Short mmCIF file of C-alpha atoms in Angstrom, two decimals:
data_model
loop_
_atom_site.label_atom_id
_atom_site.label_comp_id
_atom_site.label_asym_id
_atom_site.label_seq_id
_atom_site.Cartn_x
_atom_site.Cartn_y
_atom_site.Cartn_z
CA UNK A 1 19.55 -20.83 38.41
CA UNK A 2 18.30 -21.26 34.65
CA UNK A 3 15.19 -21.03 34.31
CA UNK A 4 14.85 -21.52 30.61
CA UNK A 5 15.05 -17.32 30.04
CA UNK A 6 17.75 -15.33 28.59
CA UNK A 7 19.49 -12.51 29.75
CA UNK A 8 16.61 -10.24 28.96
CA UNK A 9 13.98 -12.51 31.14
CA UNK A 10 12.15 -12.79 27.77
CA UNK A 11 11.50 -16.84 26.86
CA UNK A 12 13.30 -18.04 23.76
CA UNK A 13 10.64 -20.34 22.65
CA UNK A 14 8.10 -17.80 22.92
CA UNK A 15 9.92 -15.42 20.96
CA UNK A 16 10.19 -18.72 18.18
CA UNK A 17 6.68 -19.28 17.90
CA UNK A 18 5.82 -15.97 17.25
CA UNK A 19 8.85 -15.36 14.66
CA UNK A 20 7.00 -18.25 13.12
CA UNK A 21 3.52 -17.56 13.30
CA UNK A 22 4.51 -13.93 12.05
CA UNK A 23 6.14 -15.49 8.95
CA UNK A 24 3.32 -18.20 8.20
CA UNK A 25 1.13 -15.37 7.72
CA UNK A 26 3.54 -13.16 5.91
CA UNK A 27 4.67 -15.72 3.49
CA UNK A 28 1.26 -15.55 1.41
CA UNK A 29 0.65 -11.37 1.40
CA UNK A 30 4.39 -10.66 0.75
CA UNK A 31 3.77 -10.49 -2.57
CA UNK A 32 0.82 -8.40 -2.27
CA UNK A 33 2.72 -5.89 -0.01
CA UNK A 34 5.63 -5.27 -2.67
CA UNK A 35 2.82 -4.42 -5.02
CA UNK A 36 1.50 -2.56 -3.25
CA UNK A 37 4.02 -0.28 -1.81
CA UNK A 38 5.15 -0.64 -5.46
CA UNK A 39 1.63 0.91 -6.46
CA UNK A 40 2.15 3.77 -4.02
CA UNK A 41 6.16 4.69 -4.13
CA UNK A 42 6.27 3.90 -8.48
CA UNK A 43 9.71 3.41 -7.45
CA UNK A 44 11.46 -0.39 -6.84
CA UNK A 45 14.05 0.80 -4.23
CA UNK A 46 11.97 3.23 -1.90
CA UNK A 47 9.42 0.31 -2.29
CA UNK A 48 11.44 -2.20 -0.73
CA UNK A 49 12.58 0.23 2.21
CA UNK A 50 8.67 1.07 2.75
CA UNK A 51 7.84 -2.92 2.78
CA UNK A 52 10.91 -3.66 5.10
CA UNK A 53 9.96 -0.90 7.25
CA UNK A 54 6.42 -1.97 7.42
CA UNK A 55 7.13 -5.93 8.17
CA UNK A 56 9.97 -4.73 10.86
CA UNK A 57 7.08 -2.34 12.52
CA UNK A 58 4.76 -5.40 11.99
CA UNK A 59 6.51 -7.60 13.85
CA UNK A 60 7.17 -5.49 16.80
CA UNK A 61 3.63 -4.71 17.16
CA UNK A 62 2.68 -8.02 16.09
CA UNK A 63 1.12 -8.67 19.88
CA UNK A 64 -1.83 -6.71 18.48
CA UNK A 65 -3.38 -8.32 16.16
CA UNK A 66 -6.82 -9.18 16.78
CA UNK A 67 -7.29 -11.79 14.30
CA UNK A 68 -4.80 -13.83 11.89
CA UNK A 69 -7.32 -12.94 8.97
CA UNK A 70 -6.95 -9.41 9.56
CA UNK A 71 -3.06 -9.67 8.60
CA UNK A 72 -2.94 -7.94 5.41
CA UNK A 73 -5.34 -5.09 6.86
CA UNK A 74 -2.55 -4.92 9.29
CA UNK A 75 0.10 -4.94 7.32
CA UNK A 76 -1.27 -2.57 4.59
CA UNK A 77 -2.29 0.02 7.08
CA UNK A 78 1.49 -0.08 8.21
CA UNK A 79 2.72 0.46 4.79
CA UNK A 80 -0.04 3.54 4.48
CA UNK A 81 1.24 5.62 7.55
CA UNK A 82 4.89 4.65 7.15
CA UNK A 83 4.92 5.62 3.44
CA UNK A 84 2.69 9.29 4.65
CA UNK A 85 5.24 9.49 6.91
CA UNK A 86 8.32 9.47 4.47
CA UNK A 87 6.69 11.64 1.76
CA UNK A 88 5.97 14.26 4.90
CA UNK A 89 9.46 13.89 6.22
CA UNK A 90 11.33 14.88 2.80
CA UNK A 91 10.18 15.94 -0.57
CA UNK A 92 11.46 13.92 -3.21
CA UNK A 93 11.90 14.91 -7.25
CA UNK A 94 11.16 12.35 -9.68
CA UNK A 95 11.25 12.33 -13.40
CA UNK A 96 9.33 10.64 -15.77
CA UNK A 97 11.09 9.00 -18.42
CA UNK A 98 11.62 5.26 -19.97
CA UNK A 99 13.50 3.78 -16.95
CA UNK A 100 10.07 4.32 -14.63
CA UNK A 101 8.38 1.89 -16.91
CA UNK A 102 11.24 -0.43 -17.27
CA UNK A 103 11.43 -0.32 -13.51
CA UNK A 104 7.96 -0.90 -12.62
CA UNK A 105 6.44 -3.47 -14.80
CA UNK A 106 8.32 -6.83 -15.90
CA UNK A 107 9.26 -8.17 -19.33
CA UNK A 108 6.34 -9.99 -19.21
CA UNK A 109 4.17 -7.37 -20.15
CA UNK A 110 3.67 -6.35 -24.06
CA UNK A 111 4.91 -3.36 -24.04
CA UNK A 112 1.14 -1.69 -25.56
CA UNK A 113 -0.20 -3.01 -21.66
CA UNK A 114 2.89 -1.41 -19.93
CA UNK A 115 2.41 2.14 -21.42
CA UNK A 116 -1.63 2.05 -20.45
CA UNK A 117 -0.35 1.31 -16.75
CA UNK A 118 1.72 3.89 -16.68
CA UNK A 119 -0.41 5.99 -18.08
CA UNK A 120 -3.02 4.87 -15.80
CA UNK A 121 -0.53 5.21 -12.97
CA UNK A 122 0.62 8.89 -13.66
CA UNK A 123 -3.27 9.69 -13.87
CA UNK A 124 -3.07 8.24 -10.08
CA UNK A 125 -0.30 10.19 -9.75
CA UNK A 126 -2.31 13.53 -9.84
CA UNK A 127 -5.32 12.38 -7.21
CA UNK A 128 -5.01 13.27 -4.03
CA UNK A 129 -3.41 10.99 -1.63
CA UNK A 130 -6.66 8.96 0.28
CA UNK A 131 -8.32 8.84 -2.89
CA UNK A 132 -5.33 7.54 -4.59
CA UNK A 133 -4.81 4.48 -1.82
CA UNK A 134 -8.59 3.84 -1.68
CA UNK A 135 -8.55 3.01 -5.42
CA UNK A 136 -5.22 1.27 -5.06
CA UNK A 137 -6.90 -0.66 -2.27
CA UNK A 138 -10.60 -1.51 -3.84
CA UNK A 139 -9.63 -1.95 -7.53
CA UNK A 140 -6.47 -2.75 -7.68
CA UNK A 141 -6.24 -5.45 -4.63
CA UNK A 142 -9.56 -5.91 -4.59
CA UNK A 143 -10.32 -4.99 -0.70
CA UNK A 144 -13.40 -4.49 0.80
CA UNK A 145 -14.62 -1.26 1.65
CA UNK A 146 -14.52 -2.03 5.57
CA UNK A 147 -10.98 -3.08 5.38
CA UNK A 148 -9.90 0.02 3.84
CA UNK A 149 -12.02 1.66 6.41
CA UNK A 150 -9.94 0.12 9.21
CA UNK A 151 -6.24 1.22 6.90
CA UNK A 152 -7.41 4.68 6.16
CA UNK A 153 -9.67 5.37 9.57
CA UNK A 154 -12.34 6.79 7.92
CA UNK A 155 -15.84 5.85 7.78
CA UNK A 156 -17.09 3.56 5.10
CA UNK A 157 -19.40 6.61 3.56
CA UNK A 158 -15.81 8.45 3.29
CA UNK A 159 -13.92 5.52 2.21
CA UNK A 160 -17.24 5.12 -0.84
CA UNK A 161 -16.98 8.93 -1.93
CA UNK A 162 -13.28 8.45 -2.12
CA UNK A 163 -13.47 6.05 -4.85
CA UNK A 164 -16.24 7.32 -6.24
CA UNK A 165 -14.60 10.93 -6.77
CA UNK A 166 -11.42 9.37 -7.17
CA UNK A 167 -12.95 7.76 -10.22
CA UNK A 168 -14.74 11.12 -11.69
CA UNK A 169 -11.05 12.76 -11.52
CA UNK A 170 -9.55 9.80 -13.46
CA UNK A 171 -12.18 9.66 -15.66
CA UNK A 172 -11.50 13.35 -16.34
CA UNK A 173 -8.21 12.81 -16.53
CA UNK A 174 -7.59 9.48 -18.84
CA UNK A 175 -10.03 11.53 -20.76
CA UNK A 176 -12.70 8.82 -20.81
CA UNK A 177 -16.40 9.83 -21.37
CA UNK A 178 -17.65 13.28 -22.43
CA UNK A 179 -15.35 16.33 -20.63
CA UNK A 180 -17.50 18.59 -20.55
CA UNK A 181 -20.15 16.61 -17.96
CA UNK A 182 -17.24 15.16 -16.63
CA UNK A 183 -15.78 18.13 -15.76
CA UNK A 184 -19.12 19.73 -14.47
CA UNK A 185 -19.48 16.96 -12.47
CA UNK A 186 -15.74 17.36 -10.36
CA UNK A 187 -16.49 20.88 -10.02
CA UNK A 188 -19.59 19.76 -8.35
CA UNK A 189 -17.52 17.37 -6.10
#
């Protein structure tokens, strides 16, 4: 007897509209997940395996999402644990030379704006991981504070000092504003 089920006893159609839905609302953030797993890895190829990993995870849990506006939350908070999970399951050597750059940023940037990013990126570099992805997250794509509350579970007074030390350190760091308060003030922190 067919009653319109597979071998599994899992619908076919049902399994087509939510392939679909799944990809209407991936289609706009994809972009903003390969930058941002971009942002995180500095490195094309382990960004790609950290995005692929993330949608594939994404999908399978897709049944959980709340609310179609909360997608990129979603997603991004996928792409935070599985990428905390790689750098915990091996430790990984990489150099800094020319082909970073050349990897990371397109031809489309002068070359003056490509060496302030990486600059600005090794600075990031040297943070400690949640303060890293919580300025990734707020400056860089712009979130609000309570979604990178729900991607880093942590309350939104963590999530705020975060950023704010985050910020001291670079400041420190990039060498921007006087040193010597500068550095007063993250030995205060």
């Amino acid at each position: 007897m067919d009653n319109g089920k597979n071998i599994n006893g899992k619908d076919p159609m049902l399994k087509k509209r939510k392939q679909d839905k799944f990809l209407k609302l991936l289609k706009p953030v994809a972009s903003s997940l390969e930058r941002y797993t971009l942002a995180m890895t500095r490195n094309r190829e382990e960004a790609k395996d950290v995005a692929g990993e993330t949608i594939m995870i994404a999908f399978e849990s897709f049944g959980s999402l709340k609310e179609d506006g909360a997608f990129l939350s979603f997603l991004f908070t996928i792409a935070s644990r599985v990428y905390s999970k790689r750098q915990r399951a091996f430790v990984r050597f990489r150099a800094d030379d020319k082909q970073d750059v050349d990897e990371l940023y397109c031809n489309s940037i002068p070359p003056d704006v490509a060496a302030d990013i990486h600059i600005l990126y090794s600075a990031l570099d040297k943070l400690p991981g949640k303060q890293r992805e919580a300025i990734i997250l707020f400056d860089i794509f712009g979130m609000p504070h309570k979604e990178i509350c729900t991607i880093q579970d942590a309350s939104l007074s963590s999530v705020k000092m975060r950023i704010l030390r985050g910020k001291k350190k670079l400041a420190v760091l990039l060498g921007a504003g006087s040193k010597t308060k500068a550095a007063a003030e993250l030995n205060s922190l």
